[in-house]
mmCIF file with all atom_site columns, C-alpha atoms in Angstrom:
data_model
loop_
_atom_site.group_PDB
_atom_site.id
_atom_site.type_symbol
_atom_site.label_atom_id
_atom_site.label_alt_id
_atom_site.label_comp_id
_atom_site.label_asym_id
_atom_site.label_entity_id
_atom_site.label_seq_id
_atom_site.pdbx_PDB_ins_code
_atom_site.Cartn_x
_atom_site.Cartn_y
_atom_site.Cartn_z
_atom_site.occupancy
_atom_site.B_iso_or_equiv
_atom_site.pdbx_formal_charge
_atom_site.auth_seq_id
_atom_site.auth_comp_id
_atom_site.auth_asym_id
_atom_site.auth_atom_id
_atom_site.pdbx_PDB_model_num
ATOM 1   C CA . UNK A 1 1   ? -20.386 3.360   5.001   1.00 63.00 ? 205  UNK A CA 1
ATOM 2   C CA . UNK A 1 2   ? -18.005 0.409   5.003   1.00 71.00 ? 206  UNK A CA 1
ATOM 3   C CA . UNK A 1 3   ? -14.351 1.137   5.463   1.00 93.00 ? 207  UNK A CA 1
ATOM 4   C CA . UNK A 1 4   ? -11.276 1.306   7.629   1.00 96.00 ? 208  UNK A CA 1
ATOM 5   C CA . UNK A 1 5   ? -10.681 3.908   10.299  1.00 96.00 ? 209  UNK A CA 1
ATOM 6   C CA . UNK A 1 6   ? -7.368  4.766   11.897  1.00 97.00 ? 210  UNK A CA 1
ATOM 7   C CA . UNK A 1 7   ? -6.826  6.989   14.870  1.00 93.00 ? 211  UNK A CA 1
ATOM 8   C CA . UNK A 1 8   ? -5.345  9.328   15.686  1.00 93.00 ? 212  UNK A CA 1
ATOM 9   C CA . UNK A 1 9   ? -4.412  11.022  12.408  1.00 94.00 ? 213  UNK A CA 1
ATOM 10  C CA . UNK A 1 10  ? -1.348  12.668  13.984  1.00 95.00 ? 214  UNK A CA 1
ATOM 11  C CA . UNK A 1 11  ? 0.551   11.390  16.976  1.00 94.00 ? 215  UNK A CA 1
ATOM 12  C CA . UNK A 1 12  ? 3.531   12.795  18.809  1.00 93.00 ? 216  UNK A CA 1
ATOM 13  C CA . UNK A 1 13  ? 5.627   10.724  21.150  1.00 90.00 ? 217  UNK A CA 1
ATOM 14  C CA . UNK A 1 14  ? 8.618   11.318  23.333  1.00 90.00 ? 218  UNK A CA 1
ATOM 15  C CA . UNK A 1 15  ? 11.569  8.978   23.018  1.00 88.00 ? 219  UNK A CA 1
ATOM 16  C CA . UNK A 1 16  ? 11.261  5.960   25.279  1.00 88.00 ? 220  UNK A CA 1
ATOM 17  C CA . UNK A 1 17  ? 7.455   5.880   25.267  1.00 91.00 ? 221  UNK A CA 1
ATOM 18  C CA . UNK A 1 18  ? 5.258   3.151   23.852  1.00 93.00 ? 222  UNK A CA 1
ATOM 19  C CA . UNK A 1 19  ? 2.321   4.265   21.734  1.00 95.00 ? 223  UNK A CA 1
ATOM 20  C CA . UNK A 1 20  ? -0.656  2.378   20.286  1.00 96.00 ? 224  UNK A CA 1
ATOM 21  C CA . UNK A 1 21  ? -2.215  3.081   16.900  1.00 97.00 ? 225  UNK A CA 1
ATOM 22  C CA . UNK A 1 22  ? -5.819  2.081   16.364  1.00 97.00 ? 226  UNK A CA 1
ATOM 23  C CA . UNK A 1 23  ? -7.229  0.332   13.287  1.00 98.00 ? 227  UNK A CA 1
ATOM 24  C CA . UNK A 1 24  ? -10.876 -0.705  12.911  1.00 97.00 ? 228  UNK A CA 1
ATOM 25  C CA . UNK A 1 25  ? -12.677 -2.142  9.884   1.00 97.00 ? 229  UNK A CA 1
ATOM 26  C CA . UNK A 1 26  ? -16.350 -2.873  9.228   1.00 96.00 ? 230  UNK A CA 1
ATOM 27  C CA . UNK A 1 27  ? -15.823 -4.668  5.923   1.00 95.00 ? 231  UNK A CA 1
ATOM 28  C CA . UNK A 1 28  ? -16.054 -8.119  7.525   1.00 94.00 ? 232  UNK A CA 1
ATOM 29  C CA . UNK A 1 29  ? -12.591 -8.924  6.211   1.00 93.00 ? 233  UNK A CA 1
ATOM 30  C CA . UNK A 1 30  ? -10.629 -11.780 7.693   1.00 92.00 ? 234  UNK A CA 1
ATOM 31  C CA . UNK A 1 31  ? -7.137  -10.448 6.987   1.00 92.00 ? 235  UNK A CA 1
ATOM 32  C CA . UNK A 1 32  ? -5.621  -7.257  8.340   1.00 95.00 ? 236  UNK A CA 1
ATOM 33  C CA . UNK A 1 33  ? -2.200  -5.683  7.794   1.00 95.00 ? 237  UNK A CA 1
ATOM 34  C CA . UNK A 1 34  ? 0.069   -2.949  9.090   1.00 97.00 ? 238  UNK A CA 1
ATOM 35  C CA . UNK A 1 35  ? 2.477   -1.132  6.796   1.00 97.00 ? 239  UNK A CA 1
ATOM 36  C CA . UNK A 1 36  ? 5.072   1.506   7.402   1.00 97.00 ? 240  UNK A CA 1
ATOM 37  C CA . UNK A 1 37  ? 5.681   4.184   4.763   1.00 95.00 ? 241  UNK A CA 1
ATOM 38  C CA . UNK A 1 38  ? 8.888   6.229   4.552   1.00 92.00 ? 242  UNK A CA 1
ATOM 39  C CA . UNK A 1 39  ? 9.670   8.713   1.771   1.00 84.00 ? 243  UNK A CA 1
ATOM 40  C CA . UNK A 1 40  ? 11.172  7.017   -1.280  1.00 79.00 ? 244  UNK A CA 1
ATOM 41  C CA . UNK A 1 41  ? 10.837  3.501   0.168   1.00 81.00 ? 245  UNK A CA 1
ATOM 42  C CA . UNK A 1 42  ? 7.307   2.517   -0.672  1.00 87.00 ? 246  UNK A CA 1
ATOM 43  C CA . UNK A 1 43  ? 5.376   0.516   1.901   1.00 93.00 ? 247  UNK A CA 1
ATOM 44  C CA . UNK A 1 44  ? 6.867   -2.208  4.058   1.00 94.00 ? 248  UNK A CA 1
ATOM 45  C CA . UNK A 1 45  ? 4.873   -4.874  5.885   1.00 94.00 ? 249  UNK A CA 1
ATOM 46  C CA . UNK A 1 46  ? 5.152   -4.838  9.689   1.00 96.00 ? 250  UNK A CA 1
ATOM 47  C CA . UNK A 1 47  ? 2.590   -7.463  10.796  1.00 96.00 ? 251  UNK A CA 1
ATOM 48  C CA . UNK A 1 48  ? -0.386  -9.243  9.344   1.00 94.00 ? 252  UNK A CA 1
ATOM 49  C CA . UNK A 1 49  ? -3.242  -11.277 10.731  1.00 93.00 ? 253  UNK A CA 1
ATOM 50  C CA . UNK A 1 50  ? -5.281  -13.859 8.889   1.00 90.00 ? 254  UNK A CA 1
ATOM 51  C CA . UNK A 1 51  ? -7.791  -14.663 11.628  1.00 90.00 ? 255  UNK A CA 1
ATOM 52  C CA . UNK A 1 52  ? -8.672  -13.641 15.150  1.00 93.00 ? 256  UNK A CA 1
ATOM 53  C CA . UNK A 1 53  ? -6.041  -14.506 17.774  1.00 94.00 ? 257  UNK A CA 1
ATOM 54  C CA . UNK A 1 54  ? -3.406  -15.197 15.133  1.00 92.00 ? 258  UNK A CA 1
ATOM 55  C CA . UNK A 1 55  ? -0.834  -12.851 13.618  1.00 94.00 ? 259  UNK A CA 1
ATOM 56  C CA . UNK A 1 56  ? 2.521   -13.114 11.891  1.00 93.00 ? 260  UNK A CA 1
ATOM 57  C CA . UNK A 1 57  ? 5.601   -10.939 11.537  1.00 94.00 ? 261  UNK A CA 1
ATOM 58  C CA . UNK A 1 58  ? 6.185   -9.144  8.289   1.00 92.00 ? 262  UNK A CA 1
ATOM 59  C CA . UNK A 1 59  ? 9.460   -7.797  6.959   1.00 92.00 ? 263  UNK A CA 1
ATOM 60  C CA . UNK A 1 60  ? 10.142  -5.169  9.639   1.00 95.00 ? 264  UNK A CA 1
ATOM 61  C CA . UNK A 1 61  ? 8.458   -6.393  12.851  1.00 96.00 ? 265  UNK A CA 1
ATOM 62  C CA . UNK A 1 62  ? 11.270  -5.518  15.271  1.00 96.00 ? 266  UNK A CA 1
ATOM 63  C CA . UNK A 1 63  ? 10.151  -2.904  17.799  1.00 96.00 ? 267  UNK A CA 1
ATOM 64  C CA . UNK A 1 64  ? 6.449   -3.408  17.071  1.00 97.00 ? 268  UNK A CA 1
ATOM 65  C CA . UNK A 1 65  ? 3.696   -5.554  18.575  1.00 97.00 ? 269  UNK A CA 1
ATOM 66  C CA . UNK A 1 66  ? 0.073   -6.274  17.631  1.00 98.00 ? 270  UNK A CA 1
ATOM 67  C CA . UNK A 1 67  ? -3.024  -8.056  18.898  1.00 97.00 ? 271  UNK A CA 1
ATOM 68  C CA . UNK A 1 68  ? -6.110  -9.404  17.163  1.00 97.00 ? 272  UNK A CA 1
ATOM 69  C CA . UNK A 1 69  ? -8.753  -10.073 19.785  1.00 97.00 ? 273  UNK A CA 1
ATOM 70  C CA . UNK A 1 70  ? -11.664 -9.080  17.526  1.00 96.00 ? 274  UNK A CA 1
ATOM 71  C CA . UNK A 1 71  ? -12.171 -9.550  13.816  1.00 96.00 ? 275  UNK A CA 1
ATOM 72  C CA . UNK A 1 72  ? -12.700 -5.841  13.223  1.00 97.00 ? 276  UNK A CA 1
ATOM 73  C CA . UNK A 1 73  ? -9.757  -4.511  15.267  1.00 98.00 ? 277  UNK A CA 1
ATOM 74  C CA . UNK A 1 74  ? -5.986  -4.761  14.798  1.00 98.00 ? 278  UNK A CA 1
ATOM 75  C CA . UNK A 1 75  ? -4.076  -2.270  16.991  1.00 98.00 ? 279  UNK A CA 1
ATOM 76  C CA . UNK A 1 76  ? -0.354  -1.683  16.542  1.00 98.00 ? 280  UNK A CA 1
ATOM 77  C CA . UNK A 1 77  ? 1.967   -0.761  19.409  1.00 97.00 ? 281  UNK A CA 1
ATOM 78  C CA . UNK A 1 78  ? 5.182   1.021   18.603  1.00 96.00 ? 282  UNK A CA 1
ATOM 79  C CA . UNK A 1 79  ? 7.536   0.221   21.447  1.00 93.00 ? 283  UNK A CA 1
ATOM 80  C CA . UNK A 1 80  ? 10.568  2.053   22.727  1.00 88.00 ? 284  UNK A CA 1
ATOM 81  C CA . UNK A 1 81  ? 12.667  -0.671  21.084  1.00 87.00 ? 285  UNK A CA 1
ATOM 82  C CA . UNK A 1 82  ? 11.841  0.722   17.651  1.00 88.00 ? 286  UNK A CA 1
ATOM 83  C CA . UNK A 1 83  ? 14.907  2.785   16.801  1.00 87.00 ? 287  UNK A CA 1
ATOM 84  C CA . UNK A 1 84  ? 13.417  5.045   14.156  1.00 90.00 ? 288  UNK A CA 1
ATOM 85  C CA . UNK A 1 85  ? 9.648   5.167   14.655  1.00 93.00 ? 289  UNK A CA 1
ATOM 86  C CA . UNK A 1 86  ? 8.879   8.455   12.895  1.00 94.00 ? 290  UNK A CA 1
ATOM 87  C CA . UNK A 1 87  ? 6.855   7.427   9.828   1.00 95.00 ? 291  UNK A CA 1
ATOM 88  C CA . UNK A 1 88  ? 3.411   7.195   8.255   1.00 95.00 ? 292  UNK A CA 1
ATOM 89  C CA . UNK A 1 89  ? 1.584   4.033   9.335   1.00 97.00 ? 293  UNK A CA 1
ATOM 90  C CA . UNK A 1 90  ? -1.107  2.450   7.188   1.00 96.00 ? 294  UNK A CA 1
ATOM 91  C CA . UNK A 1 91  ? -3.556  -0.257  8.119   1.00 97.00 ? 295  UNK A CA 1
ATOM 92  C CA . UNK A 1 92  ? -5.247  -2.415  5.488   1.00 96.00 ? 296  UNK A CA 1
ATOM 93  C CA . UNK A 1 93  ? -7.687  -5.282  5.294   1.00 95.00 ? 297  UNK A CA 1
ATOM 94  C CA . UNK A 1 94  ? -8.760  -7.845  2.718   1.00 92.00 ? 298  UNK A CA 1
ATOM 95  C CA . UNK A 1 95  ? -10.582 -11.095 2.271   1.00 88.00 ? 299  UNK A CA 1
ATOM 96  C CA . UNK A 1 96  ? -8.277  -14.072 2.214   1.00 77.00 ? 300  UNK A CA 1
ATOM 97  C CA . UNK A 1 97  ? -6.422  -14.941 -0.940  1.00 74.00 ? 301  UNK A CA 1
ATOM 98  C CA . UNK A 1 98  ? -3.630  -13.662 -3.169  1.00 73.00 ? 302  UNK A CA 1
ATOM 99  C CA . UNK A 1 99  ? -5.926  -12.034 -5.689  1.00 78.00 ? 303  UNK A CA 1
ATOM 100 C CA . UNK A 1 100 ? -8.030  -10.021 -3.276  1.00 83.00 ? 304  UNK A CA 1
ATOM 101 C CA . UNK A 1 101 ? -7.779  -6.261  -3.063  1.00 89.00 ? 305  UNK A CA 1
ATOM 102 C CA . UNK A 1 102 ? -6.357  -4.709  0.078   1.00 92.00 ? 306  UNK A CA 1
ATOM 103 C CA . UNK A 1 103 ? -8.300  -1.690  1.307   1.00 94.00 ? 307  UNK A CA 1
ATOM 104 C CA . UNK A 1 104 ? -6.380  0.958   3.196   1.00 95.00 ? 308  UNK A CA 1
ATOM 105 C CA . UNK A 1 105 ? -7.204  3.289   6.031   1.00 96.00 ? 309  UNK A CA 1
ATOM 106 C CA . UNK A 1 106 ? -6.306  7.006   5.993   1.00 95.00 ? 310  UNK A CA 1
ATOM 107 C CA . UNK A 1 107 ? -3.093  6.479   7.982   1.00 95.00 ? 311  UNK A CA 1
ATOM 108 C CA . UNK A 1 108 ? -1.497  7.766   11.186  1.00 96.00 ? 312  UNK A CA 1
ATOM 109 C CA . UNK A 1 109 ? 1.539   10.022  11.071  1.00 95.00 ? 313  UNK A CA 1
ATOM 110 C CA . UNK A 1 110 ? 3.762   9.338   14.072  1.00 95.00 ? 314  UNK A CA 1
ATOM 111 C CA . UNK A 1 111 ? 6.463   11.803  15.046  1.00 94.00 ? 315  UNK A CA 1
ATOM 112 C CA . UNK A 1 112 ? 8.969   11.131  17.783  1.00 90.00 ? 316  UNK A CA 1
ATOM 113 C CA . UNK A 1 113 ? 10.153  14.287  19.519  1.00 86.00 ? 317  UNK A CA 1
ATOM 114 C CA . UNK B 2 1   ? 11.085  -13.729 -3.902  1.00 76.00 ? 1169 UNK B CA 1
ATOM 115 C CA . UNK B 2 2   ? 8.925   -11.147 -5.568  1.00 83.00 ? 1170 UNK B CA 1
ATOM 116 C CA . UNK B 2 3   ? 10.120  -7.601  -6.119  1.00 90.00 ? 1171 UNK B CA 1
ATOM 117 C CA . UNK B 2 4   ? 8.871   -4.471  -7.860  1.00 94.00 ? 1172 UNK B CA 1
ATOM 118 C CA . UNK B 2 5   ? 10.860  -1.651  -9.436  1.00 95.00 ? 1173 UNK B CA 1
ATOM 119 C CA . UNK B 2 6   ? 9.302   1.646   -10.390 1.00 96.00 ? 1174 UNK B CA 1
ATOM 120 C CA . UNK B 2 7   ? 11.749  3.198   -12.769 1.00 93.00 ? 1175 UNK B CA 1
ATOM 121 C CA . UNK B 2 8   ? 10.917  6.850   -12.156 1.00 95.00 ? 1176 UNK B CA 1
ATOM 122 C CA . UNK B 2 9   ? 10.689  8.462   -8.724  1.00 95.00 ? 1177 UNK B CA 1
ATOM 123 C CA . UNK B 2 10  ? 9.177   11.665  -10.140 1.00 96.00 ? 1178 UNK B CA 1
ATOM 124 C CA . UNK B 2 11  ? 7.335   12.405  -13.371 1.00 97.00 ? 1179 UNK B CA 1
ATOM 125 C CA . UNK B 2 12  ? 6.362   15.996  -14.207 1.00 97.00 ? 1180 UNK B CA 1
ATOM 126 C CA . UNK B 2 13  ? 3.982   16.535  -17.127 1.00 97.00 ? 1181 UNK B CA 1
ATOM 127 C CA . UNK B 2 14  ? 1.791   19.295  -18.468 1.00 97.00 ? 1182 UNK B CA 1
ATOM 128 C CA . UNK B 2 15  ? -1.971  19.138  -18.184 1.00 96.00 ? 1183 UNK B CA 1
ATOM 129 C CA . UNK B 2 16  ? -3.665  17.258  -21.051 1.00 96.00 ? 1184 UNK B CA 1
ATOM 130 C CA . UNK B 2 17  ? -0.390  15.553  -22.019 1.00 97.00 ? 1185 UNK B CA 1
ATOM 131 C CA . UNK B 2 18  ? -0.047  11.747  -22.036 1.00 97.00 ? 1186 UNK B CA 1
ATOM 132 C CA . UNK B 2 19  ? 1.842   9.993   -19.270 1.00 98.00 ? 1187 UNK B CA 1
ATOM 133 C CA . UNK B 2 20  ? 3.397   6.583   -18.642 1.00 97.00 ? 1188 UNK B CA 1
ATOM 134 C CA . UNK B 2 21  ? 4.511   5.373   -15.224 1.00 98.00 ? 1189 UNK B CA 1
ATOM 135 C CA . UNK B 2 22  ? 6.809   2.389   -15.516 1.00 98.00 ? 1190 UNK B CA 1
ATOM 136 C CA . UNK B 2 23  ? 6.749   -0.712  -13.351 1.00 97.00 ? 1191 UNK B CA 1
ATOM 137 C CA . UNK B 2 24  ? 8.797   -3.897  -13.641 1.00 96.00 ? 1192 UNK B CA 1
ATOM 138 C CA . UNK B 2 25  ? 8.398   -6.909  -11.405 1.00 94.00 ? 1193 UNK B CA 1
ATOM 139 C CA . UNK B 2 26  ? 10.100  -10.183 -10.689 1.00 90.00 ? 1194 UNK B CA 1
ATOM 140 C CA . UNK B 2 27  ? 8.249   -13.253 -9.568  1.00 79.00 ? 1195 UNK B CA 1
ATOM 141 C CA . UNK B 2 28  ? 8.784   -16.978 -9.691  1.00 71.00 ? 1196 UNK B CA 1
ATOM 142 C CA . UNK B 2 29  ? 5.070   -17.735 -9.562  1.00 72.00 ? 1197 UNK B CA 1
ATOM 143 C CA . UNK B 2 30  ? 1.981   -16.556 -11.373 1.00 74.00 ? 1198 UNK B CA 1
ATOM 144 C CA . UNK B 2 31  ? 1.444   -12.894 -10.690 1.00 82.00 ? 1199 UNK B CA 1
ATOM 145 C CA . UNK B 2 32  ? -1.318  -10.646 -9.545  1.00 89.00 ? 1200 UNK B CA 1
ATOM 146 C CA . UNK B 2 33  ? -0.446  -7.000  -10.117 1.00 93.00 ? 1201 UNK B CA 1
ATOM 147 C CA . UNK B 2 34  ? -1.915  -3.812  -8.693  1.00 95.00 ? 1202 UNK B CA 1
ATOM 148 C CA . UNK B 2 35  ? -1.641  -0.071  -9.111  1.00 97.00 ? 1203 UNK B CA 1
ATOM 149 C CA . UNK B 2 36  ? -2.588  2.092   -6.141  1.00 97.00 ? 1204 UNK B CA 1
ATOM 150 C CA . UNK B 2 37  ? -2.844  5.891   -5.940  1.00 97.00 ? 1205 UNK B CA 1
ATOM 151 C CA . UNK B 2 38  ? -2.122  7.992   -2.855  1.00 96.00 ? 1206 UNK B CA 1
ATOM 152 C CA . UNK B 2 39  ? -3.184  11.611  -2.510  1.00 93.00 ? 1207 UNK B CA 1
ATOM 153 C CA . UNK B 2 40  ? -1.274  13.770  0.022   1.00 87.00 ? 1208 UNK B CA 1
ATOM 154 C CA . UNK B 2 41  ? -1.656  12.619  3.628   1.00 83.00 ? 1209 UNK B CA 1
ATOM 155 C CA . UNK B 2 42  ? -4.172  9.935   2.711   1.00 89.00 ? 1210 UNK B CA 1
ATOM 156 C CA . UNK B 2 43  ? -4.245  6.167   2.474   1.00 91.00 ? 1211 UNK B CA 1
ATOM 157 C CA . UNK B 2 44  ? -3.892  4.197   -0.725  1.00 94.00 ? 1212 UNK B CA 1
ATOM 158 C CA . UNK B 2 45  ? -6.752  3.614   -3.135  1.00 95.00 ? 1213 UNK B CA 1
ATOM 159 C CA . UNK B 2 46  ? -6.866  0.841   -5.696  1.00 95.00 ? 1214 UNK B CA 1
ATOM 160 C CA . UNK B 2 47  ? -6.596  2.171   -9.236  1.00 96.00 ? 1215 UNK B CA 1
ATOM 161 C CA . UNK B 2 48  ? -6.657  -1.114  -11.158 1.00 95.00 ? 1216 UNK B CA 1
ATOM 162 C CA . UNK B 2 49  ? -5.445  -4.685  -10.981 1.00 94.00 ? 1217 UNK B CA 1
ATOM 163 C CA . UNK B 2 50  ? -4.467  -7.569  -13.219 1.00 92.00 ? 1218 UNK B CA 1
ATOM 164 C CA . UNK B 2 51  ? -5.459  -11.054 -12.150 1.00 87.00 ? 1219 UNK B CA 1
ATOM 165 C CA . UNK B 2 52  ? -5.838  -13.025 -15.378 1.00 83.00 ? 1220 UNK B CA 1
ATOM 166 C CA . UNK B 2 53  ? -7.396  -12.836 -18.820 1.00 84.00 ? 1221 UNK B CA 1
ATOM 167 C CA . UNK B 2 54  ? -7.030  -9.706  -20.934 1.00 85.00 ? 1222 UNK B CA 1
ATOM 168 C CA . UNK B 2 55  ? -3.604  -8.153  -20.504 1.00 88.00 ? 1223 UNK B CA 1
ATOM 169 C CA . UNK B 2 56  ? -5.036  -4.632  -20.755 1.00 91.00 ? 1224 UNK B CA 1
ATOM 170 C CA . UNK B 2 57  ? -6.889  -3.424  -17.676 1.00 90.00 ? 1225 UNK B CA 1
ATOM 171 C CA . UNK B 2 58  ? -8.633  -0.101  -17.245 1.00 90.00 ? 1226 UNK B CA 1
ATOM 172 C CA . UNK B 2 59  ? -9.735  2.107   -14.397 1.00 91.00 ? 1227 UNK B CA 1
ATOM 173 C CA . UNK B 2 60  ? -12.852 4.254   -14.227 1.00 83.00 ? 1228 UNK B CA 1
ATOM 174 C CA . UNK B 2 61  ? -10.902 7.520   -14.401 1.00 88.00 ? 1229 UNK B CA 1
ATOM 175 C CA . UNK B 2 62  ? -9.085  6.912   -17.696 1.00 94.00 ? 1230 UNK B CA 1
ATOM 176 C CA . UNK B 2 63  ? -5.941  5.087   -16.582 1.00 96.00 ? 1231 UNK B CA 1
ATOM 177 C CA . UNK B 2 64  ? -4.956  1.788   -18.134 1.00 97.00 ? 1232 UNK B CA 1
ATOM 178 C CA . UNK B 2 65  ? -2.157  -0.711  -17.591 1.00 97.00 ? 1233 UNK B CA 1
ATOM 179 C CA . UNK B 2 66  ? -0.855  -3.525  -19.734 1.00 95.00 ? 1234 UNK B CA 1
ATOM 180 C CA . UNK B 2 67  ? 0.540   -6.749  -18.349 1.00 94.00 ? 1235 UNK B CA 1
ATOM 181 C CA . UNK B 2 68  ? 3.526   -7.847  -20.414 1.00 93.00 ? 1236 UNK B CA 1
ATOM 182 C CA . UNK B 2 69  ? 4.777   -11.238 -19.270 1.00 90.00 ? 1237 UNK B CA 1
ATOM 183 C CA . UNK B 2 70  ? 7.788   -11.393 -21.578 1.00 91.00 ? 1238 UNK B CA 1
ATOM 184 C CA . UNK B 2 71  ? 9.061   -8.024  -20.384 1.00 92.00 ? 1239 UNK B CA 1
ATOM 185 C CA . UNK B 2 72  ? 7.822   -8.529  -16.801 1.00 93.00 ? 1240 UNK B CA 1
ATOM 186 C CA . UNK B 2 73  ? 6.235   -5.111  -16.897 1.00 95.00 ? 1241 UNK B CA 1
ATOM 187 C CA . UNK B 2 74  ? 2.951   -3.515  -15.848 1.00 96.00 ? 1242 UNK B CA 1
ATOM 188 C CA . UNK B 2 75  ? 3.213   0.090   -17.014 1.00 97.00 ? 1243 UNK B CA 1
ATOM 189 C CA . UNK B 2 76  ? 0.446   2.572   -16.205 1.00 98.00 ? 1244 UNK B CA 1
ATOM 190 C CA . UNK B 2 77  ? -0.718  5.013   -18.874 1.00 97.00 ? 1245 UNK B CA 1
ATOM 191 C CA . UNK B 2 78  ? -3.183  7.823   -19.348 1.00 97.00 ? 1246 UNK B CA 1
ATOM 192 C CA . UNK B 2 79  ? -3.668  9.588   -22.691 1.00 97.00 ? 1247 UNK B CA 1
ATOM 193 C CA . UNK B 2 80  ? -4.527  12.996  -21.191 1.00 97.00 ? 1248 UNK B CA 1
ATOM 194 C CA . UNK B 2 81  ? -3.871  13.955  -17.570 1.00 97.00 ? 1249 UNK B CA 1
ATOM 195 C CA . UNK B 2 82  ? -5.642  16.478  -15.353 1.00 95.00 ? 1250 UNK B CA 1
ATOM 196 C CA . UNK B 2 83  ? -4.470  18.554  -12.421 1.00 95.00 ? 1251 UNK B CA 1
ATOM 197 C CA . UNK B 2 84  ? -6.452  16.225  -10.159 1.00 94.00 ? 1252 UNK B CA 1
ATOM 198 C CA . UNK B 2 85  ? -4.199  13.308  -11.152 1.00 95.00 ? 1253 UNK B CA 1
ATOM 199 C CA . UNK B 2 86  ? -1.370  14.814  -9.129  1.00 96.00 ? 1254 UNK B CA 1
ATOM 200 C CA . UNK B 2 87  ? -0.538  12.093  -6.600  1.00 96.00 ? 1255 UNK B CA 1
ATOM 201 C CA . UNK B 2 88  ? 1.878   9.304   -5.796  1.00 96.00 ? 1256 UNK B CA 1
ATOM 202 C CA . UNK B 2 89  ? 1.375   6.016   -7.614  1.00 97.00 ? 1257 UNK B CA 1
ATOM 203 C CA . UNK B 2 90  ? 2.463   2.624   -6.335  1.00 97.00 ? 1258 UNK B CA 1
ATOM 204 C CA . UNK B 2 91  ? 2.836   -0.590  -8.264  1.00 96.00 ? 1259 UNK B CA 1
ATOM 205 C CA . UNK B 2 92  ? 2.547   -3.819  -6.258  1.00 94.00 ? 1260 UNK B CA 1
ATOM 206 C CA . UNK B 2 93  ? 2.753   -7.559  -6.802  1.00 92.00 ? 1261 UNK B CA 1
ATOM 207 C CA . UNK B 2 94  ? 0.867   -10.053 -4.678  1.00 87.00 ? 1262 UNK B CA 1
ATOM 208 C CA . UNK B 2 95  ? 2.829   -12.813 -3.005  1.00 74.00 ? 1263 UNK B CA 1
ATOM 209 C CA . UNK B 2 96  ? 1.226   -15.735 -1.261  1.00 66.00 ? 1264 UNK B CA 1
ATOM 210 C CA . UNK B 2 97  ? 2.299   -16.208 2.338   1.00 65.00 ? 1265 UNK B CA 1
ATOM 211 C CA . UNK B 2 98  ? 1.610   -18.520 5.255   1.00 62.00 ? 1266 UNK B CA 1
ATOM 212 C CA . UNK B 2 99  ? -1.962  -19.591 5.716   1.00 61.00 ? 1267 UNK B CA 1
ATOM 213 C CA . UNK B 2 100 ? -3.051  -18.355 2.314   1.00 63.00 ? 1268 UNK B CA 1
ATOM 214 C CA . UNK B 2 101 ? -2.817  -14.703 3.247   1.00 68.00 ? 1269 UNK B CA 1
ATOM 215 C CA . UNK B 2 102 ? -1.660  -12.108 0.796   1.00 78.00 ? 1270 UNK B CA 1
ATOM 216 C CA . UNK B 2 103 ? 1.482   -10.025 0.997   1.00 83.00 ? 1271 UNK B CA 1
ATOM 217 C CA . UNK B 2 104 ? 1.746   -7.011  -1.250  1.00 89.00 ? 1272 UNK B CA 1
ATOM 218 C CA . UNK B 2 105 ? 5.257   -6.120  -2.317  1.00 90.00 ? 1273 UNK B CA 1
ATOM 219 C CA . UNK B 2 106 ? 5.349   -2.465  -3.298  1.00 93.00 ? 1274 UNK B CA 1
ATOM 220 C CA . UNK B 2 107 ? 7.577   -0.454  -5.552  1.00 94.00 ? 1275 UNK B CA 1
ATOM 221 C CA . UNK B 2 108 ? 9.143   2.737   -4.265  1.00 94.00 ? 1276 UNK B CA 1
ATOM 222 C CA . UNK B 2 109 ? 6.429   4.922   -5.738  1.00 95.00 ? 1277 UNK B CA 1
ATOM 223 C CA . UNK B 2 110 ? 6.292   7.502   -8.541  1.00 96.00 ? 1278 UNK B CA 1
ATOM 224 C CA . UNK B 2 111 ? 5.273   11.044  -7.766  1.00 96.00 ? 1279 UNK B CA 1
ATOM 225 C CA . UNK B 2 112 ? 3.219   12.413  -10.665 1.00 97.00 ? 1280 UNK B CA 1
ATOM 226 C CA . UNK B 2 113 ? 3.058   16.198  -10.843 1.00 96.00 ? 1281 UNK B CA 1
ATOM 227 C CA . UNK B 2 114 ? 0.746   17.878  -13.332 1.00 96.00 ? 1282 UNK B CA 1
ATOM 228 C CA . UNK B 2 115 ? 1.659   21.405  -14.354 1.00 92.00 ? 1283 UNK B CA 1
ATOM 229 C CA . UNK B 2 116 ? -0.921  23.782  -15.865 1.00 89.00 ? 1284 UNK B CA 1
#
């Protein structure tokens, strides 16, 4: 089955620790995205990548970092610089172009203790 | 810059009643509009989208949305809802960004609750 997988589903982190969220897709999509979801705020774009070895900041990139070494993988690191990291994180992918549908993974819920 | 406003944060309705979830957008360029649905603790799934052509678009599970350019709206409707439609619904507009990639700008979401 083609799709997007995210792991882990739940993640707990102590303050001051970096943590990496995994996102893998087998849809052969060029573009991949990371969103953050908070209650009542919709989804906000953290980073996106159009091709391998290239990525761009979204609206709320501070405290986050990404890499895109393979077409199918786009991991997100939440660093200790992120002041309020507790949230639901969603990864998505699409073909290139404004009209293409973004397909979402099941999400990772990160809780900072 | 594009923006999306979903006018209702919560909509409670009774089973088999009609429902309308309202969405207004602003955009300075031609628009592509999407409705996504999110069930609890899951990712988003595409419900329907408007790209061009007929202003009325339909989904396979009975939802429909009408693109109204003069009112800058893309309201989602269903004539008779089921318990299984309980979910959060997001309206989004597509914005072109650097390199031809796509940025989705989302509304705040509308939580639809179906009561028996």
